Amino acid sequence: MLKLNDAIAQLDQANSTEALIVATRQLASLTNLAAAPKLIEVLSFNNPAAALVAVDGLIALGQEVVPSILSNLDAHNYGARAWAIRVLADLGDVRGITALIDALLNDVGPSVRRTAARGLGDLRLKTETGDGQEPLNRCIQALLQARKDGEWVVRYAITTGLERQIQSGQLSSELKSEAYGVLEELASDQEDTNVVRQRAKLALQRLTAP
Amino acid sequence: MQESNTSPTEGTPISEGEAIARLRQTEDMANRYYAAWWLGRMRSRHPEAVPLLCQALHRISSLEPETGPEQGHGRGHEKGVDAKAIAMNAARALGRMNAQASIPDLLDVLDADDYRLREVAAQALGDLKAAAAVPALTNRLASGTNGAGKPSSEGSPQLNEPCEAMLEALGEIGNSSAEIIAIITPFSNHERPLIKSAACRALLQLTEDNSWAMSIEKLLNHPQALVRRGALIDLGAVGWLPALKAINETQVENSLKLIALKGLAEHGRPSRMTPTHNIPVLEAMDALL
């Protein structure tokens, strides 16, 4: 426990970017869930290099860190929120679904919407028990709704997300045909960015390959 | 590096008709400025868009250099900085809209005394792949690194000519005669990395010789982030597929790598490469989301 307190104290005393990165790395290396609140705090320091280290540290802590992330999401710090979405997208935990959907549909930053779309594509929902069907439905509906996003990179991320969710084999036939419909739309002339069309075509090719 | 998307007052959605009306009026400069940007952003096909934007290019009195806010005078001319800012937005819009009809007007602007106007005109002419601009561009660059490529005054960030934009335009236009190559080549040794990168980019486009790509790839390890970003955008703009690995390993933010890789996927070179070469590019993009 002493080690954790030492690492936190060192982080609090860091007075340069370099010292902050070293201290964050040290704290992250403990892989101790009790370090999570401090790592989350680092996300709000407006220091991308340190935030990247903290993001990796939080992801390494695994799904148990999700509740702490969610309870700190409301902070009025835009940067911190963007980093937190990245952690949630990587963890793929169903408890992050509401935050990811909100980010995909409402965030002003294209890179945050892009990450959220990717995260929704990676979300693995257990449907055997039946209680995964409702979140799965919300997840796909959000991806479908965001297909008109003004940024090509978000639409690109949506094609990958839809491909992965169709591949998971858990979609009802109705959701599946809606998802295919959007991929076909993004592969057609209705989509004006070449690389998005290419990616949607690749998804369709892979999904229909024997 | 032509990715400067200046969005003046983003957020107020207007209709195409409204944009045309705002550009037609001459009272409110801010409205004209916004309308010029909007028409380019939306790639408007309205029949009045190109003529109005071309007029905006010429509303600067005899295209004088910046002398102060009162530079524009006489009827029909807009005041100094406003008129120049509107003309710059108009030039960018014409490039984005692929307005081939505007080439003669843009060639006039390429002769402006003002550096920034010449710069945007060169960029737009490059976007339009305007072969008619080659003589003017090569004339301006023919004096080489000690003429066109020399700082306009001691320690100035500006060179005598907007070399970066002009070199890039020559690469985009795609005329690869020996004479043009000979004019561009000295700039590949320019002391400024961004000029060097622009020259190598143009030479790579015109010759498809991998050694020019290697010169750009070296800049991907430059200590300055600005240089790394510029080199990355240049490799992407050329669409040089063999650069995939180098782009992926560069220390820059994912958003920028995605833009560069989009360039590889969309303009894949060397030209003998087939569409299946794009699959590794798309997979690399997937991993950066």
Tab-separated table of C-alpha atoms in Angstrom:
chain	number	residue	atom	x	y	z
A	1	MET	CA	0.000	0.000	0.000
A	2	LEU	CA	2.911	2.258	0.772
A	3	LYS	CA	4.040	1.931	-2.801
A	4	LEU	CA	0.703	3.220	-4.064
A	5	ASN	CA	0.834	6.214	-1.740
A	6	ASP	CA	4.387	6.951	-2.806
A	7	ALA	CA	3.475	6.815	-6.468
A	8	ILE	CA	0.485	9.107	-5.899
A	9	ALA	CA	2.609	11.546	-3.911
A	10	GLN	CA	5.185	11.606	-6.667
A	11	LEU	CA	2.516	12.314	-9.220
A	12	ASP	CA	1.145	15.171	-7.123
A	13	GLN	CA	4.597	16.694	-6.904
A	14	ALA	CA	5.428	16.390	-10.618
A	15	ASN	CA	6.216	19.855	-11.943
A	16	SER	CA	7.168	19.097	-15.532
A	17	THR	CA	5.634	17.044	-18.332
A	18	GLU	CA	8.508	14.612	-18.110
A	19	ALA	CA	8.130	14.103	-14.351
A	20	LEU	CA	4.374	13.718	-14.830
A	21	ILE	CA	4.843	11.021	-17.454
A	22	VAL	CA	7.349	9.128	-15.318
A	23	ALA	CA	5.070	9.299	-12.272
A	24	THR	CA	1.998	8.268	-14.264
A	25	ARG	CA	3.878	5.351	-15.767
A	26	GLN	CA	4.980	4.263	-12.306
A	27	LEU	CA	1.469	4.481	-10.923
A	28	ALA	CA	0.087	2.574	-13.911
A	29	SER	CA	2.701	-0.159	-13.547
A	30	LEU	CA	1.279	-1.096	-10.123
A	31	THR	CA	-1.880	-2.348	-11.900
A	32	ASN	CA	-3.749	-1.600	-8.704
A	33	LEU	CA	-7.438	-0.737	-8.961
A	34	ALA	CA	-6.928	1.791	-6.159
A	35	ALA	CA	-4.773	3.805	-8.578
A	36	ALA	CA	-7.720	4.315	-10.930
A	37	PRO	CA	-9.061	7.591	-9.472
A	38	LYS	CA	-5.634	9.201	-9.741
A	39	LEU	CA	-5.123	7.911	-13.288
A	40	ILE	CA	-8.535	9.315	-14.197
A	41	GLU	CA	-7.440	12.639	-12.731
A	42	VAL	CA	-4.428	12.654	-15.074
A	43	LEU	CA	-6.844	12.578	-18.027
A	44	SER	CA	-7.986	16.078	-17.042
A	45	PHE	CA	-4.514	17.668	-16.940
A	46	ASN	CA	-4.637	18.751	-20.585
A	47	ASN	CA	-1.385	16.926	-21.197
A	48	PRO	CA	-1.789	14.460	-24.085
A	49	ALA	CA	1.468	12.585	-23.488
A	50	ALA	CA	0.619	11.889	-19.840
A	51	ALA	CA	-3.021	11.147	-20.700
A	52	LEU	CA	-1.910	8.473	-23.186
A	53	VAL	CA	0.054	6.737	-20.434
A	54	ALA	CA	-2.927	6.974	-18.081
A	55	VAL	CA	-5.272	5.592	-20.771
A	56	ASP	CA	-3.046	2.550	-21.220
A	57	GLY	CA	-2.851	2.127	-17.452
A	58	LEU	CA	-6.628	2.269	-17.083
A	59	ILE	CA	-7.187	-0.200	-19.912
A	60	ALA	CA	-4.703	-2.575	-18.258
A	61	LEU	CA	-6.846	-2.497	-15.115
A	62	GLY	CA	-9.624	-4.163	-17.088
A	63	GLN	CA	-13.384	-4.046	-16.790
A	64	GLU	CA	-13.411	-3.429	-13.039
A	65	VAL	CA	-12.372	0.137	-13.773
A	66	VAL	CA	-15.568	0.890	-15.736
A	67	PRO	CA	-17.700	2.121	-12.792
A	68	SER	CA	-15.012	4.627	-11.733
A	69	ILE	CA	-14.731	5.910	-15.299
A	70	LEU	CA	-18.485	6.299	-15.604
A	71	SER	CA	-18.860	8.122	-12.298
A	72	ASN	CA	-16.223	10.637	-13.393
A	73	LEU	CA	-17.636	11.241	-16.873
A	74	ASP	CA	-19.751	14.246	-15.988
A	75	ALA	CA	-16.749	16.390	-15.310
A	76	HIS	CA	-16.883	19.560	-17.377
A	77	ASN	CA	-13.535	18.785	-18.841
A	78	TYR	CA	-13.841	18.061	-22.544
A	79	GLY	CA	-10.384	16.528	-22.932
A	80	ALA	CA	-10.849	14.190	-20.001
A	81	ARG	CA	-14.154	13.030	-21.411
A	82	ALA	CA	-12.595	12.281	-24.784
A	83	TRP	CA	-9.863	10.178	-23.172
A	84	ALA	CA	-12.422	8.350	-21.012
A	85	ILE	CA	-14.431	7.416	-24.128
A	86	ARG	CA	-11.263	5.920	-25.509
A	87	VAL	CA	-10.840	3.735	-22.409
A	88	LEU	CA	-14.486	2.638	-22.587
A	89	ALA	CA	-14.170	1.834	-26.310
A	90	ASP	CA	-11.140	-0.344	-25.634
A	91	LEU	CA	-12.671	-2.183	-22.706
A	92	GLY	CA	-15.791	-3.177	-24.641
A	93	ASP	CA	-17.809	-3.475	-21.417
A	94	VAL	CA	-21.573	-3.253	-21.838
A	95	ARG	CA	-21.857	-0.785	-18.940
A	96	GLY	CA	-20.139	1.772	-21.189
A	97	ILE	CA	-22.852	1.574	-23.836
A	98	THR	CA	-24.829	4.680	-22.888
A	99	ALA	CA	-21.707	6.839	-22.738
A	100	LEU	CA	-20.484	5.496	-26.083
A	101	ILE	CA	-23.840	6.073	-27.794
A	102	ASP	CA	-24.031	9.591	-26.390
A	103	ALA	CA	-20.497	10.314	-27.627
A	104	LEU	CA	-21.201	8.920	-31.101
A	105	LEU	CA	-24.377	10.920	-31.566
A	106	ASN	CA	-23.550	14.150	-29.742
A	107	ASP	CA	-19.855	14.790	-29.275
A	108	VAL	CA	-18.417	17.765	-31.176
A	109	GLY	CA	-15.032	16.106	-31.742
A	110	PRO	CA	-14.792	13.853	-34.832
A	111	SER	CA	-12.036	11.770	-33.225
A	112	VAL	CA	-14.269	11.117	-30.198
A	113	ARG	CA	-17.217	10.096	-32.404
A	114	ARG	CA	-14.867	7.893	-34.415
A	115	THR	CA	-13.595	6.160	-31.269
A	116	ALA	CA	-17.142	5.712	-29.961
A	117	ALA	CA	-18.254	4.083	-33.229
A	118	ARG	CA	-15.318	1.707	-33.051
A	119	GLY	CA	-16.134	0.942	-29.405
A	120	LEU	CA	-19.750	0.166	-30.242
A	121	GLY	CA	-18.557	-2.193	-32.969
A	122	ASP	CA	-16.340	-3.991	-30.474
A	123	LEU	CA	-18.993	-4.227	-27.763
A	124	ARG	CA	-19.588	-7.892	-27.028
A	125	LEU	CA	-23.034	-8.519	-25.665
A	126	LYS	CA	-24.143	-11.872	-24.379
A	127	THR	CA	-27.464	-12.729	-25.925
A	128	GLU	CA	-27.859	-16.379	-24.894
A	129	THR	CA	-29.601	-15.322	-21.703
A	130	GLY	CA	-31.829	-12.948	-23.600
A	131	ASP	CA	-30.914	-9.810	-21.637
A	132	GLY	CA	-28.249	-8.790	-24.168
A	133	GLN	CA	-30.770	-8.249	-26.933
A	134	GLU	CA	-31.942	-4.844	-25.753
A	135	PRO	CA	-28.448	-3.257	-25.500
A	136	LEU	CA	-27.495	-4.874	-28.789
A	137	ASN	CA	-30.511	-3.265	-30.358
A	138	ARG	CA	-29.530	0.178	-28.978
A	139	CYS	CA	-25.951	-0.290	-30.134
A	140	ILE	CA	-26.915	-1.094	-33.723
A	141	GLN	CA	-29.583	1.615	-33.861
A	142	ALA	CA	-26.965	4.191	-32.811
A	143	LEU	CA	-24.556	3.022	-35.511
A	144	LEU	CA	-27.361	3.197	-38.085
A	145	GLN	CA	-28.447	6.626	-36.918
A	146	ALA	CA	-24.920	8.048	-37.158
A	147	ARG	CA	-24.403	6.979	-40.778
A	148	LYS	CA	-25.086	10.549	-41.951
A	149	ASP	CA	-22.275	11.972	-39.809
A	150	GLY	CA	-20.583	14.841	-41.655
A	151	GLU	CA	-17.073	13.481	-41.102
A	152	TRP	CA	-15.786	10.725	-43.370
A	153	VAL	CA	-13.725	9.169	-40.607
A	154	VAL	CA	-16.807	8.614	-38.444
A	155	ARG	CA	-18.670	6.977	-41.338
A	156	TYR	CA	-15.573	4.865	-41.944
A	157	ALA	CA	-15.594	3.719	-38.304
A	158	ILE	CA	-19.310	2.903	-38.640
A	159	THR	CA	-18.624	0.528	-41.544
A	160	THR	CA	-16.078	-1.363	-39.427
A	161	GLY	CA	-18.426	-1.396	-36.429
A	162	LEU	CA	-21.350	-2.751	-38.439
A	163	GLU	CA	-19.125	-5.371	-40.049
A	164	ARG	CA	-17.962	-6.637	-36.669
A	165	GLN	CA	-21.423	-6.689	-35.166
A	166	ILE	CA	-22.840	-8.615	-38.142
A	167	GLN	CA	-19.896	-11.026	-37.913
A	168	SER	CA	-20.640	-11.692	-34.244
A	169	GLY	CA	-23.696	-13.576	-35.470
A	170	GLN	CA	-25.896	-12.264	-32.668
A	171	LEU	CA	-28.077	-9.852	-34.610
A	172	SER	CA	-31.738	-10.645	-35.137
A	173	SER	CA	-32.566	-11.071	-38.813
A	174	GLU	CA	-34.340	-7.725	-38.801
A	175	LEU	CA	-31.347	-5.810	-37.352
A	176	LYS	CA	-29.047	-7.682	-39.669
A	177	SER	CA	-30.902	-6.624	-42.787
A	178	GLU	CA	-30.956	-3.004	-41.573
A	179	ALA	CA	-27.214	-3.147	-40.971
A	180	TYR	CA	-26.625	-4.601	-44.431
A	181	GLY	CA	-28.770	-1.841	-45.895
A	182	VAL	CA	-26.536	0.830	-44.373
A	183	LEU	CA	-23.355	-0.922	-45.544
A	184	GLU	CA	-24.796	-1.041	-49.054
A	185	GLU	CA	-25.648	2.653	-48.857
A	186	LEU	CA	-22.093	3.480	-47.714
A	187	ALA	CA	-20.674	1.349	-50.547
A	188	SER	CA	-22.754	3.158	-53.186
A	189	ASP	CA	-22.553	6.515	-54.957
A	190	GLN	CA	-24.644	8.016	-52.176
A	191	GLU	CA	-21.411	8.089	-50.178
A	192	ASP	CA	-19.059	10.731	-51.547
A	193	THR	CA	-15.820	9.725	-49.819
A	194	ASN	CA	-13.942	7.143	-51.848
A	195	VAL	CA	-12.228	5.386	-48.925
A	196	VAL	CA	-15.527	4.936	-47.068
A	197	ARG	CA	-17.009	3.269	-50.149
A	198	GLN	CA	-13.931	1.056	-50.394
A	199	ARG	CA	-14.234	0.011	-46.756
A	200	ALA	CA	-17.958	-0.681	-46.987
A	201	LYS	CA	-17.403	-2.790	-50.114
A	202	LEU	CA	-14.678	-4.741	-48.324
A	203	ALA	CA	-17.046	-5.374	-45.404
A	204	LEU	CA	-19.775	-6.634	-47.737
A	205	GLN	CA	-17.296	-8.834	-49.591
A	206	ARG	CA	-16.049	-10.401	-46.376
A	207	LEU	CA	-19.535	-10.905	-44.952
A	208	THR	CA	-20.890	-12.577	-48.067
A	209	ALA	CA	-17.805	-14.696	-48.779
A	210	PRO	CA	-18.629	-18.402	-48.558
B	1	MET	CA	0.110	20.642	-47.088
B	2	GLN	CA	-3.219	21.913	-48.252
B	3	GLU	CA	-5.332	20.733	-45.398
B	4	SER	CA	-6.053	24.200	-43.989
B	5	ASN	CA	-9.782	24.078	-43.553
B	6	THR	CA	-10.581	27.512	-42.277
B	7	SER	CA	-14.171	27.522	-41.175
B	8	PRO	CA	-14.951	31.147	-40.342
B	9	THR	CA	-18.103	30.993	-38.278
B	10	GLU	CA	-19.084	27.397	-38.516
B	11	GLY	CA	-22.429	26.489	-37.090
B	12	THR	CA	-24.958	28.714	-38.846
B	13	PRO	CA	-26.490	26.514	-41.517
B	14	ILE	CA	-27.631	28.488	-44.547
B	15	SER	CA	-29.218	27.482	-47.826
B	16	GLU	CA	-27.454	27.654	-51.181
B	17	GLY	CA	-29.697	30.501	-52.273
B	18	GLU	CA	-28.836	32.397	-49.115
B	19	ALA	CA	-25.110	31.866	-49.729
B	20	ILE	CA	-25.438	33.213	-53.286
B	21	ALA	CA	-27.374	36.227	-52.020
B	22	ARG	CA	-24.768	36.914	-49.357
B	23	LEU	CA	-21.955	36.783	-51.899
B	24	ARG	CA	-23.881	38.980	-54.371
B	25	GLN	CA	-24.393	41.804	-51.894
B	26	THR	CA	-21.426	44.093	-51.275
B	27	GLU	CA	-22.313	45.787	-47.988
B	28	ASP	CA	-21.531	43.190	-45.367
B	29	MET	CA	-18.016	41.833	-45.760
B	30	ALA	CA	-18.391	39.154	-43.090
B	31	ASN	CA	-21.354	37.728	-44.968
B	32	ARG	CA	-19.408	37.692	-48.227
B	33	TYR	CA	-16.497	35.984	-46.488
B	34	TYR	CA	-18.718	33.292	-45.021
B	35	ALA	CA	-20.617	32.754	-48.275
B	36	ALA	CA	-17.402	32.260	-50.270
B	37	TRP	CA	-16.251	29.632	-47.793
B	38	TRP	CA	-19.686	27.966	-47.681
B	39	LEU	CA	-19.972	27.554	-51.461
B	40	GLY	CA	-16.610	25.787	-51.538
B	41	ARG	CA	-17.329	23.644	-48.541
B	42	MET	CA	-20.620	22.464	-50.073
B	43	ARG	CA	-19.083	22.171	-53.545
B	44	SER	CA	-21.969	24.234	-54.847
B	45	ARG	CA	-23.136	23.676	-58.433
B	46	HIS	CA	-25.259	26.815	-58.516
B	47	PRO	CA	-24.826	28.547	-61.924
B	48	GLU	CA	-24.017	31.881	-60.272
B	49	ALA	CA	-21.466	30.506	-57.823
B	50	VAL	CA	-18.406	30.465	-60.096
B	51	PRO	CA	-19.009	33.895	-61.698
B	52	LEU	CA	-19.566	35.504	-58.276
B	53	LEU	CA	-16.475	33.867	-56.794
B	54	CYS	CA	-14.402	35.004	-59.788
B	55	GLN	CA	-15.679	38.542	-59.257
B	56	ALA	CA	-14.573	38.299	-55.633
B	57	LEU	CA	-11.073	37.452	-56.853
B	58	HIS	CA	-10.955	40.727	-58.748
B	59	ARG	CA	-12.486	43.018	-56.196
B	60	ILE	CA	-9.107	43.870	-54.757
B	61	SER	CA	-7.919	47.054	-56.380
B	62	SER	CA	-5.153	46.062	-58.807
B	63	LEU	CA	-4.149	43.301	-56.401
B	64	GLU	CA	-1.745	45.497	-54.447
B	65	PRO	CA	0.408	44.204	-51.637
B	66	GLU	CA	-0.919	44.648	-48.123
B	67	THR	CA	-0.344	48.225	-47.130
B	68	GLY	CA	-2.895	48.655	-44.432
B	69	PRO	CA	-6.585	48.511	-43.793
B	70	GLU	CA	-7.362	51.325	-46.260
B	71	GLN	CA	-5.627	49.741	-49.205
B	72	GLY	CA	-8.721	49.185	-51.313
B	73	HIS	CA	-10.168	52.371	-52.728
B	74	GLY	CA	-12.512	53.539	-55.390
B	75	ARG	CA	-15.972	52.336	-56.198
B	76	GLY	CA	-16.634	48.645	-56.220
B	77	HIS	CA	-13.497	47.773	-54.304
B	78	GLU	CA	-13.615	46.284	-50.877
B	79	LYS	CA	-11.491	47.498	-48.067
B	80	GLY	CA	-8.010	46.037	-47.710
B	81	VAL	CA	-7.865	43.024	-45.486
B	82	ASP	CA	-11.522	42.121	-45.939
B	83	ALA	CA	-11.250	42.016	-49.709
B	84	LYS	CA	-8.106	39.940	-49.529
B	85	ALA	CA	-9.615	37.480	-47.067
B	86	ILE	CA	-12.694	37.111	-49.270
B	87	ALA	CA	-10.556	36.642	-52.388
B	88	MET	CA	-8.559	33.947	-50.588
B	89	ASN	CA	-11.701	32.098	-49.593
B	90	ALA	CA	-13.001	32.461	-53.151
B	91	ALA	CA	-9.807	30.961	-54.617
B	92	ARG	CA	-9.960	27.998	-52.221
B	93	ALA	CA	-13.632	27.483	-53.033
B	94	LEU	CA	-13.009	27.494	-56.790
B	95	GLY	CA	-10.350	24.812	-56.318
B	96	ARG	CA	-12.626	22.657	-54.199
B	97	MET	CA	-15.490	23.061	-56.666
B	98	ASN	CA	-13.254	21.986	-59.541
B	99	ALA	CA	-14.309	25.161	-61.360
B	100	GLN	CA	-12.322	24.802	-64.577
B	101	ALA	CA	-13.905	28.001	-65.917
B	102	SER	CA	-12.109	30.016	-63.250
B	103	ILE	CA	-8.591	29.148	-64.461
B	104	PRO	CA	-7.991	32.445	-66.355
B	105	ASP	CA	-9.059	34.447	-63.291
B	106	LEU	CA	-6.863	32.392	-60.978
B	107	LEU	CA	-3.934	32.901	-63.363
B	108	ASP	CA	-4.415	36.664	-62.897
B	109	VAL	CA	-4.251	36.196	-59.137
B	110	LEU	CA	-1.077	34.144	-59.519
B	111	ASP	CA	0.479	37.414	-60.720
B	112	ALA	CA	-0.660	39.387	-57.684
B	113	ASP	CA	1.925	41.326	-55.724
B	114	ASP	CA	0.589	39.818	-52.532
B	115	TYR	CA	2.310	36.628	-51.392
B	116	ARG	CA	-0.722	35.030	-49.737
B	117	LEU	CA	-2.876	35.612	-52.809
B	118	ARG	CA	-0.279	33.995	-55.046
B	119	GLU	CA	-0.159	31.112	-52.596
B	120	VAL	CA	-3.889	30.365	-52.621
B	121	ALA	CA	-4.029	30.842	-56.401
B	122	ALA	CA	-1.252	28.253	-56.831
B	123	GLN	CA	-3.090	25.832	-54.535
B	124	ALA	CA	-6.353	26.268	-56.404
B	125	LEU	CA	-4.671	25.842	-59.798
B	126	GLY	CA	-3.106	22.645	-58.469
B	127	ASP	CA	-6.524	21.424	-57.313
B	128	LEU	CA	-7.843	22.161	-60.819
B	129	LYS	CA	-4.848	20.385	-62.405
B	130	ALA	CA	-4.609	23.443	-64.615
B	131	ALA	CA	-2.011	22.725	-67.304
B	132	ALA	CA	-2.315	26.378	-68.358
B	133	ALA	CA	-0.646	27.377	-65.080
B	134	VAL	CA	2.603	25.520	-65.766
B	135	PRO	CA	4.425	28.350	-67.601
B	136	ALA	CA	3.603	30.903	-64.895
B	137	LEU	CA	4.543	28.532	-62.075
B	138	THR	CA	7.834	27.475	-63.658
B	139	ASN	CA	8.687	31.122	-64.452
B	140	ARG	CA	8.199	32.051	-60.832
B	141	LEU	CA	10.325	29.140	-59.590
B	142	ALA	CA	13.038	29.244	-62.269
B	143	SER	CA	15.277	31.529	-60.166
B	144	GLY	CA	15.794	28.532	-57.869
B	145	THR	CA	16.577	28.242	-54.176
B	146	ASN	CA	18.564	31.491	-54.117
B	147	GLY	CA	15.839	33.460	-55.859
B	148	ALA	CA	12.298	32.228	-55.435
B	149	GLY	CA	13.386	30.075	-52.497
B	150	LYS	CA	15.217	32.784	-50.549
B	151	PRO	CA	13.626	34.413	-47.483
B	152	SER	CA	11.905	37.628	-48.609
B	153	SER	CA	13.941	39.445	-45.982
B	154	GLU	CA	16.533	38.389	-43.421
B	155	GLY	CA	14.932	35.956	-40.978
B	156	SER	CA	11.500	36.184	-42.594
B	157	PRO	CA	9.338	33.067	-42.540
B	158	GLN	CA	8.146	33.986	-46.045
B	159	LEU	CA	10.235	33.178	-49.064
B	160	ASN	CA	10.220	35.332	-52.201
B	161	GLU	CA	7.637	32.982	-53.687
B	162	PRO	CA	5.132	30.672	-51.987
B	163	CYS	CA	7.346	27.773	-53.090
B	164	GLU	CA	5.581	25.047	-51.145
B	165	ALA	CA	2.230	25.730	-52.815
B	166	MET	CA	3.788	26.225	-56.243
B	167	LEU	CA	5.833	23.007	-56.117
B	168	GLU	CA	2.800	21.058	-54.940
B	169	ALA	CA	0.717	22.522	-57.751
B	170	LEU	CA	3.258	21.401	-60.356
B	171	GLY	CA	3.113	17.896	-58.908
B	172	GLU	CA	-0.680	17.862	-58.995
B	173	ILE	CA	-0.868	19.188	-62.546
B	174	GLY	CA	1.316	16.275	-63.622
B	175	ASN	CA	3.284	17.615	-66.567
B	176	SER	CA	6.622	15.790	-66.281
B	177	SER	CA	8.761	17.335	-68.995
B	178	ALA	CA	12.522	17.390	-68.406
B	179	GLU	CA	12.458	21.164	-68.171
B	180	ILE	CA	9.932	21.135	-65.325
B	181	ILE	CA	11.792	18.398	-63.440
B	182	ALA	CA	14.981	20.454	-63.763
B	183	ILE	CA	13.295	23.478	-62.202
B	184	ILE	CA	11.821	21.521	-59.293
B	185	THR	CA	14.852	19.357	-58.445
B	186	PRO	CA	17.034	22.012	-56.722
B	187	PHE	CA	14.237	22.623	-54.203
B	188	SER	CA	14.624	19.021	-52.978
B	189	ASN	CA	17.781	20.283	-51.228
B	190	HIS	CA	16.170	23.397	-49.779
B	191	GLU	CA	17.230	24.088	-46.204
B	192	ARG	CA	13.628	24.228	-45.015
B	193	PRO	CA	12.205	20.734	-44.522
B	194	LEU	CA	8.677	21.656	-45.641
B	195	ILE	CA	9.930	23.040	-48.965
B	196	LYS	CA	12.167	20.007	-49.380
B	197	SER	CA	9.204	17.721	-48.724
B	198	ALA	CA	6.980	19.602	-51.184
B	199	ALA	CA	9.638	19.307	-53.899
B	200	CYS	CA	10.161	15.587	-53.259
B	201	ARG	CA	6.395	15.103	-53.279
B	202	ALA	CA	6.097	16.760	-56.687
B	203	LEU	CA	9.050	14.805	-58.068
B	204	LEU	CA	7.596	11.557	-56.755
B	205	GLN	CA	4.285	12.320	-58.457
B	206	LEU	CA	5.949	13.249	-61.732
B	207	THR	CA	8.576	10.484	-61.907
B	208	GLU	CA	7.268	7.700	-59.612
B	209	ASP	CA	10.894	7.203	-58.599
B	210	ASN	CA	11.022	5.675	-55.111
B	211	SER	CA	14.166	7.596	-54.106
B	212	TRP	CA	12.017	10.729	-53.713
B	213	ALA	CA	9.724	8.823	-51.378
B	214	MET	CA	12.741	7.799	-49.305
B	215	SER	CA	13.705	11.461	-48.930
B	216	ILE	CA	10.245	12.244	-47.559
B	217	GLU	CA	10.268	9.201	-45.295
B	218	LYS	CA	13.469	10.504	-43.668
B	219	LEU	CA	11.521	13.582	-42.621
B	220	LEU	CA	9.014	11.379	-40.782
B	221	ASN	CA	11.654	11.080	-38.043
B	222	HIS	CA	12.306	14.806	-37.841
B	223	PRO	CA	12.415	16.147	-34.268
B	224	GLN	CA	9.805	18.825	-35.067
B	225	ALA	CA	6.219	17.571	-35.052
B	226	LEU	CA	5.280	20.140	-37.705
B	227	VAL	CA	7.790	18.640	-40.141
B	228	ARG	CA	6.686	15.069	-39.376
B	229	ARG	CA	3.075	16.063	-40.009
B	230	GLY	CA	3.925	17.834	-43.269
B	231	ALA	CA	5.895	14.857	-44.586
B	232	LEU	CA	3.089	12.517	-43.583
B	233	ILE	CA	0.483	14.578	-45.419
B	234	ASP	CA	2.771	14.735	-48.468
B	235	LEU	CA	3.183	10.947	-48.652
B	236	GLY	CA	-0.559	10.544	-48.248
B	237	ALA	CA	-1.368	13.132	-50.899
B	238	VAL	CA	0.826	11.317	-53.388
B	239	GLY	CA	-0.732	8.002	-52.384
B	240	TRP	CA	2.626	6.240	-52.243
B	241	LEU	CA	1.623	2.720	-51.153
B	242	PRO	CA	5.152	1.525	-50.266
B	243	ALA	CA	5.141	4.207	-47.526
B	244	LEU	CA	2.435	2.386	-45.542
B	245	LYS	CA	4.795	1.023	-42.914
B	246	ALA	CA	6.672	4.284	-42.452
B	247	ILE	CA	3.419	6.232	-42.066
B	248	ASN	CA	2.122	3.746	-39.534
B	249	GLU	CA	5.244	4.062	-37.401
B	250	THR	CA	5.460	7.863	-37.347
B	251	GLN	CA	5.015	9.586	-34.003
B	252	VAL	CA	1.937	11.690	-34.763
B	253	GLU	CA	-1.689	11.538	-33.676
B	254	ASN	CA	-3.928	8.843	-35.165
B	255	SER	CA	-6.261	11.397	-36.785
B	256	LEU	CA	-3.455	12.584	-39.007
B	257	LYS	CA	-2.264	9.086	-39.877
B	258	LEU	CA	-5.810	8.267	-40.911
B	259	ILE	CA	-5.830	11.220	-43.315
B	260	ALA	CA	-2.507	10.115	-44.806
B	261	LEU	CA	-3.685	6.523	-45.178
B	262	LYS	CA	-6.916	7.731	-46.773
B	263	GLY	CA	-4.638	9.351	-49.385
B	264	LEU	CA	-2.865	6.033	-49.979
B	265	ALA	CA	-6.153	4.192	-50.406
B	266	GLU	CA	-7.595	6.798	-52.760
B	267	HIS	CA	-4.650	7.677	-55.020
B	268	GLY	CA	-2.621	4.479	-54.843
B	269	ARG	CA	0.758	4.730	-56.549
B	270	PRO	CA	2.951	3.534	-58.169
B	271	SER	CA	0.321	3.285	-60.861
B	272	ARG	CA	0.998	-0.402	-61.551
B	273	MET	CA	-0.448	-1.307	-58.109
B	274	THR	CA	-3.867	-2.979	-58.142
B	275	PRO	CA	-6.885	-2.367	-55.906
B	276	THR	CA	-6.041	-5.387	-53.725
B	277	HIS	CA	-2.972	-3.468	-52.555
B	278	ASN	CA	-5.434	-1.305	-50.675
B	279	ILE	CA	-6.552	-4.017	-48.261
B	280	PRO	CA	-3.471	-3.665	-46.014
B	281	VAL	CA	-4.063	0.107	-46.039
B	282	LEU	CA	-7.680	-0.318	-44.934
B	283	GLU	CA	-6.607	-2.787	-42.241
B	284	ALA	CA	-4.029	-0.308	-40.973
B	285	MET	CA	-6.759	2.347	-40.831
B	286	ASP	CA	-9.045	0.015	-38.878
B	287	ALA	CA	-6.338	-0.379	-36.239
B	288	LEU	CA	-6.073	3.408	-35.784
B	289	LEU	CA	-9.744	4.114	-35.118
